[in-house]
């Protein structure tokens, strides 16, 4: 039975299906009451294995944050026909590039929503957890004309695997293989727990390293430490010459394979630590490295 997502008066949580050249997927759309006169942006949220859009919406609390910022949220749903555990197939060679497979489907439903709600690419973002985070990274590189920034929580880098065996090796941190980025890195925020036993923290570091090395122009770096929600964290930033933050890499102490600062009622969440949803939105919307975490 599907979890019930609470929707405030004036808001809606709609269901639809998109069919593209590579297949079809169902998805849910959260339209906040605050966006009745126009939305400020759009976030695509990709769930992890065994999760549903409803479960992911509840656990991340993203709809509550979206209400505050006038953001529409899309929750694509992986089908059991495509993956028995409802994992996005980030490890499949046919699902790792532009114009084919699951990236083509997700990009297509995103473009459809952008047109429907008059949202520009500069205000369109993609984020995910675990397998969803790995697919979000793929989409950021494959569709820079659609997605302005990426949020990867407990995910893996582009090209970390090409089949199921290499996927498990990558998840265990036993391989350092990555793809050559097809272009400049998207702005990326990475969050990973240092006690993640499902996807080794080395993968979060690899996402950050790829974002840093494929950034355009001269960059500078700094590291900051802090505490939020009862957990300490280390946050490494890479900035361009204008001071724009190109990437943030959060390592959260004591966090396992779960959405940091998540909400009870959703799977793979931990209420302790920085609020990952709030930090992703801050990063997506900020224009200067002077902006501090919420």
Short mmCIF file of C-alpha atoms in Angstrom, two decimals:
data_model
loop_
_atom_site.label_atom_id
_atom_site.label_comp_id
_atom_site.label_asym_id
_atom_site.label_seq_id
_atom_site.Cartn_x
_atom_site.Cartn_y
_atom_site.Cartn_z
CA UNK A 1 0.00 0.00 0.00
CA UNK A 2 1.29 3.43 -0.97
CA UNK A 3 2.20 5.93 1.73
CA UNK A 4 -0.05 8.96 1.95
CA UNK A 5 1.64 12.31 1.32
CA UNK A 6 0.16 15.24 3.20
CA UNK A 7 -0.58 18.19 0.93
CA UNK A 8 -1.32 21.67 2.34
CA UNK A 9 -4.42 23.60 1.21
CA UNK A 10 -3.83 25.05 -2.24
CA UNK A 11 -1.09 22.56 -3.12
CA UNK A 12 -1.34 19.38 -5.20
CA UNK A 13 0.48 16.08 -5.65
CA UNK A 14 -0.40 14.97 -9.14
CA UNK A 15 0.22 11.68 -10.93
CA UNK A 16 1.13 11.30 -14.59
CA UNK A 17 3.07 9.14 -17.04
CA UNK A 18 5.62 10.19 -19.65
CA UNK A 19 6.49 8.14 -22.72
CA UNK A 20 9.72 8.85 -24.54
CA UNK A 21 11.74 7.19 -27.26
CA UNK A 22 13.30 4.86 -24.66
CA UNK A 23 10.14 3.90 -22.79
CA UNK A 24 7.65 5.18 -20.24
CA UNK A 25 7.74 6.03 -16.55
CA UNK A 26 5.12 7.23 -14.10
CA UNK A 27 5.91 10.24 -11.95
CA UNK A 28 4.39 12.46 -9.28
CA UNK A 29 4.46 16.27 -9.35
CA UNK A 30 4.24 18.40 -6.24
CA UNK A 31 2.93 21.88 -6.99
CA UNK A 32 3.11 24.06 -3.86
CA UNK A 33 0.36 26.43 -2.90
CA UNK A 34 3.00 29.17 -2.93
CA UNK A 35 3.49 28.65 -6.69
CA UNK A 36 -0.09 29.47 -7.70
CA UNK A 37 1.15 32.68 -9.34
CA UNK A 38 4.25 31.07 -10.82
CA UNK A 39 7.07 28.78 -9.71
CA UNK A 40 10.63 29.89 -8.94
CA UNK A 41 12.16 26.62 -10.11
CA UNK A 42 11.90 22.86 -10.44
CA UNK A 43 13.67 19.97 -8.69
CA UNK A 44 13.66 16.40 -10.01
CA UNK A 45 14.00 13.93 -7.10
CA UNK A 46 15.20 10.40 -7.90
CA UNK A 47 14.45 7.82 -5.23
CA UNK A 48 16.76 5.01 -4.14
CA UNK A 49 16.28 1.25 -4.46
CA UNK A 50 13.05 -0.22 -3.01
CA UNK A 51 11.62 3.28 -2.58
CA UNK A 52 8.59 4.93 -4.17
CA UNK A 53 7.99 8.59 -5.03
CA UNK A 54 5.63 8.90 -2.06
CA UNK A 55 8.11 7.31 0.34
CA UNK A 56 10.89 9.56 -0.94
CA UNK A 57 8.76 12.70 -0.68
CA UNK A 58 7.90 11.89 2.94
CA UNK A 59 11.43 10.92 3.98
CA UNK A 60 13.23 13.89 2.45
CA UNK A 61 10.62 16.46 3.44
CA UNK A 62 11.38 18.14 0.14
CA UNK A 63 7.80 19.25 -0.42
CA UNK A 64 7.85 21.35 2.75
CA UNK A 65 11.01 23.13 1.61
CA UNK A 66 9.58 23.51 -1.89
CA UNK A 67 6.55 25.25 -0.42
CA UNK A 68 8.83 27.82 1.22
CA UNK A 69 10.73 28.53 -2.00
CA UNK A 70 7.96 28.22 -4.63
CA UNK A 71 9.58 25.15 -6.20
CA UNK A 72 7.84 22.43 -8.16
CA UNK A 73 9.13 18.93 -7.40
CA UNK A 74 9.01 15.95 -9.77
CA UNK A 75 9.34 12.40 -8.45
CA UNK A 76 9.94 9.95 -11.33
CA UNK A 77 9.19 6.34 -10.47
CA UNK A 78 11.34 3.43 -11.52
CA UNK A 79 9.30 0.44 -12.69
CA UNK A 80 9.79 -3.09 -11.39
CA UNK A 81 9.85 -4.20 -15.00
CA UNK A 82 13.02 -2.19 -15.52
CA UNK A 83 14.59 -3.18 -12.19
CA UNK A 84 13.18 -5.69 -9.70
CA UNK A 85 14.40 -3.60 -6.74
CA UNK A 86 13.21 -0.33 -8.36
CA UNK A 87 16.82 0.88 -8.61
CA UNK A 88 17.63 3.31 -11.37
CA UNK A 89 20.00 1.47 -13.72
CA UNK A 90 23.00 3.77 -13.31
CA UNK A 91 25.33 0.77 -13.81
CA UNK A 92 23.91 -0.16 -17.22
CA UNK A 93 25.91 1.03 -20.22
CA UNK A 94 22.69 1.83 -22.07
CA UNK A 95 21.52 4.11 -19.26
CA UNK A 96 24.59 6.32 -18.87
CA UNK A 97 24.38 8.84 -21.66
CA UNK A 98 22.34 11.38 -23.54
CA UNK A 99 19.46 10.41 -25.80
CA UNK A 100 18.93 6.85 -24.62
CA UNK A 101 17.66 4.74 -21.77
CA UNK A 102 16.49 6.13 -18.47
CA UNK A 103 18.32 9.47 -18.85
CA UNK A 104 16.31 10.13 -22.01
CA UNK A 105 13.04 9.32 -20.25
CA UNK A 106 13.77 11.45 -17.19
CA UNK A 107 15.05 14.36 -19.27
CA UNK A 108 11.90 14.11 -21.40
CA UNK A 109 9.46 14.29 -18.50
CA UNK A 110 11.51 17.13 -17.02
CA UNK A 111 11.33 19.11 -20.27
CA UNK A 112 7.60 18.50 -20.37
CA UNK A 113 7.20 19.96 -16.86
CA UNK A 114 9.48 22.90 -17.66
CA UNK A 115 7.29 23.86 -20.61
CA UNK A 116 4.10 23.35 -18.65
CA UNK A 117 5.21 25.60 -15.80
CA UNK A 118 7.41 28.06 -17.76
CA UNK A 119 10.63 27.19 -15.94
CA UNK A 120 14.03 27.90 -17.48
CA UNK A 121 17.03 25.53 -17.39
CA UNK A 122 18.83 27.90 -15.01
CA UNK A 123 16.13 27.11 -12.44
CA UNK A 124 15.94 23.34 -13.05
CA UNK A 125 17.81 20.89 -10.80
CA UNK A 126 18.11 17.16 -10.20
CA UNK A 127 18.89 15.28 -6.99
CA UNK A 128 18.76 11.73 -5.69
CA UNK A 129 19.68 9.16 -3.08
CA UNK A 130 21.94 6.15 -3.67
CA UNK A 131 21.03 4.72 -7.12
CA UNK A 132 18.97 7.88 -7.66
CA UNK A 133 22.01 10.01 -6.85
CA UNK A 134 24.12 8.05 -9.33
CA UNK A 135 21.47 8.68 -12.00
CA UNK A 136 21.29 12.36 -11.03
CA UNK A 137 25.04 12.66 -11.67
CA UNK A 138 24.60 11.02 -15.08
CA UNK A 139 21.81 13.45 -15.97
CA UNK A 140 23.87 16.46 -14.91
CA UNK A 141 26.62 15.57 -17.37
CA UNK A 142 24.34 14.28 -20.13
CA UNK A 143 21.87 17.19 -20.11
CA UNK A 144 23.62 20.44 -19.14
CA UNK A 145 21.01 22.22 -21.28
CA UNK A 146 18.28 21.06 -18.88
CA UNK A 147 19.84 20.80 -15.42
CA UNK A 148 21.69 23.71 -13.82
CA UNK A 149 22.90 21.77 -10.77
CA UNK A 150 23.00 18.31 -9.20
CA UNK A 151 22.49 17.01 -5.68
CA UNK A 152 24.00 13.57 -4.92
CA UNK A 153 23.31 11.96 -1.55
CA UNK A 154 25.15 8.69 -0.90
CA UNK A 155 25.73 8.22 -4.63
CA UNK A 156 28.36 7.13 -7.13
CA UNK A 157 30.36 8.90 -9.85
CA UNK A 158 29.75 8.84 -13.58
CA UNK A 159 30.99 5.58 -15.12
CA UNK A 160 31.69 3.83 -11.82
CA UNK A 161 30.27 0.57 -13.23
CA UNK A 162 29.16 -1.00 -16.50
CA UNK A 163 27.33 -4.07 -15.18
CA UNK A 164 25.97 -5.60 -11.97
CA UNK A 165 29.27 -7.14 -10.71
CA UNK A 166 31.19 -3.91 -11.20
CA UNK A 167 28.32 -2.01 -9.55
CA UNK A 168 28.73 -4.01 -6.34
CA UNK A 169 32.50 -3.50 -6.48
CA UNK A 170 32.04 0.25 -6.89
CA UNK A 171 29.51 0.40 -4.06
CA UNK A 172 32.03 -1.35 -1.82
CA UNK A 173 34.72 1.17 -2.73
CA UNK A 174 36.82 -1.50 -4.41
CA UNK A 175 37.24 0.24 -7.75
CA UNK A 176 38.36 3.70 -8.78
CA UNK A 177 37.06 3.50 -12.35
CA UNK A 178 35.18 6.56 -13.61
CA UNK A 179 34.17 7.79 -17.02
CA UNK A 180 35.81 10.69 -18.78
CA UNK A 181 33.36 13.57 -18.35
CA UNK A 182 31.69 14.43 -21.67
CA UNK A 183 31.93 18.13 -20.84
CA UNK A 184 32.29 20.59 -18.01
CA UNK A 185 30.96 19.44 -14.67
CA UNK A 186 27.56 20.64 -13.49
CA UNK A 187 27.41 22.52 -10.21
CA UNK A 188 27.22 19.66 -7.71
CA UNK A 189 26.52 19.25 -4.01
CA UNK A 190 27.52 15.89 -2.54
CA UNK A 191 26.49 14.56 0.87
CA UNK A 192 27.74 11.25 2.23
CA UNK A 193 27.89 9.61 5.64
CA UNK A 194 31.27 8.38 6.85
CA UNK A 195 29.58 5.20 8.17
CA UNK A 196 27.76 4.30 4.98
CA UNK A 197 28.03 0.50 4.64
CA UNK A 198 26.01 0.31 1.42
CA UNK A 199 27.78 2.87 -0.78
CA UNK A 200 31.32 3.50 0.40
CA UNK A 201 32.17 7.16 1.12
CA UNK A 202 35.01 6.95 -1.42
CA UNK A 203 32.28 7.27 -4.05
CA UNK A 204 31.20 10.66 -2.76
CA UNK A 205 34.82 11.78 -2.90
CA UNK A 206 35.03 10.53 -6.50
CA UNK A 207 31.98 12.58 -7.51
CA UNK A 208 33.58 15.66 -5.97
CA UNK A 209 36.94 14.98 -7.59
CA UNK A 210 35.34 14.67 -11.02
CA UNK A 211 33.44 17.91 -10.50
CA UNK A 212 36.63 19.69 -9.48
CA UNK A 213 38.85 18.39 -12.28
CA UNK A 214 36.34 19.04 -15.06
CA UNK A 215 35.43 22.53 -13.91
CA UNK A 216 36.07 25.29 -16.41
CA UNK A 217 38.74 27.89 -15.67
CA UNK A 218 40.74 28.58 -12.52
CA UNK A 219 39.30 27.39 -9.23
CA UNK A 220 40.08 27.74 -5.54
CA UNK A 221 39.25 25.44 -2.66
CA UNK A 222 38.54 25.68 1.05
CA UNK A 223 37.31 23.35 3.78
CA UNK A 224 34.95 24.22 6.59
CA UNK A 225 33.79 22.19 9.56
CA UNK A 226 30.70 22.51 11.68
CA UNK A 227 27.87 20.82 13.53
CA UNK A 228 24.19 20.55 12.71
CA UNK A 229 21.42 18.35 14.01
CA UNK A 230 23.74 16.76 16.56
CA UNK A 231 26.34 15.65 14.02
CA UNK A 232 29.67 17.09 12.98
CA UNK A 233 30.51 17.50 9.32
CA UNK A 234 33.33 18.57 7.01
CA UNK A 235 32.40 20.63 3.95
CA UNK A 236 34.88 21.09 1.09
CA UNK A 237 34.09 23.81 -1.44
CA UNK A 238 35.43 24.52 -4.91
CA UNK A 239 34.86 28.05 -6.27
CA UNK A 240 35.48 29.76 -9.58
CA UNK A 241 37.24 33.10 -10.03
CA UNK A 242 33.99 35.00 -9.53
CA UNK A 243 33.38 33.32 -6.19
CA UNK A 244 30.60 31.05 -7.44
CA UNK A 245 30.54 27.72 -5.61
CA UNK A 246 30.99 24.99 -8.19
CA UNK A 247 30.90 22.03 -5.83
CA UNK A 248 30.36 21.19 -2.18
CA UNK A 249 31.37 17.88 -0.66
CA UNK A 250 29.86 17.14 2.74
CA UNK A 251 31.17 14.24 4.84
CA UNK A 252 28.84 13.72 7.80
CA UNK A 253 30.17 11.93 10.85
CA UNK A 254 28.19 8.96 12.13
CA UNK A 255 25.72 8.91 9.24
CA UNK A 256 24.99 5.62 7.51
CA UNK A 257 23.18 5.01 4.24
CA UNK A 258 20.36 7.45 4.88
CA UNK A 259 19.07 10.92 3.98
CA UNK A 260 20.65 13.32 6.46
CA UNK A 261 18.13 15.29 8.52
CA UNK A 262 15.34 13.17 7.07
CA UNK A 263 11.80 12.76 8.28
CA UNK A 264 10.30 9.77 10.13
CA UNK A 265 7.84 7.82 8.04
CA UNK A 266 10.18 7.54 5.07
CA UNK A 267 12.74 4.80 4.44
CA UNK A 268 16.51 5.36 4.46
CA UNK A 269 16.32 8.51 6.54
CA UNK A 270 18.17 9.72 9.63
CA UNK A 271 16.72 12.66 11.58
CA UNK A 272 20.16 13.65 12.88
CA UNK A 273 22.68 15.75 11.02
CA UNK A 274 22.42 18.61 8.52
CA UNK A 275 19.11 18.88 6.67
CA UNK A 276 20.15 17.57 3.24
CA UNK A 277 17.03 18.90 1.53
CA UNK A 278 17.54 22.42 2.88
CA UNK A 279 21.23 22.40 1.96
CA UNK A 280 20.53 21.20 -1.56
CA UNK A 281 17.97 23.93 -2.13
CA UNK A 282 20.34 26.54 -0.72
CA UNK A 283 23.07 25.34 -3.06
CA UNK A 284 20.76 25.20 -6.06
CA UNK A 285 19.51 28.74 -5.55
CA UNK A 286 22.61 30.52 -4.35
CA UNK A 287 24.60 32.84 -6.59
CA UNK A 288 27.69 33.40 -4.45
CA UNK A 289 30.03 31.44 -2.22
CA UNK A 290 29.28 34.05 0.44
CA UNK A 291 25.97 32.31 1.12
CA UNK A 292 26.26 30.13 4.22
CA UNK A 293 24.44 26.90 5.06
CA UNK A 294 20.94 27.24 6.44
#
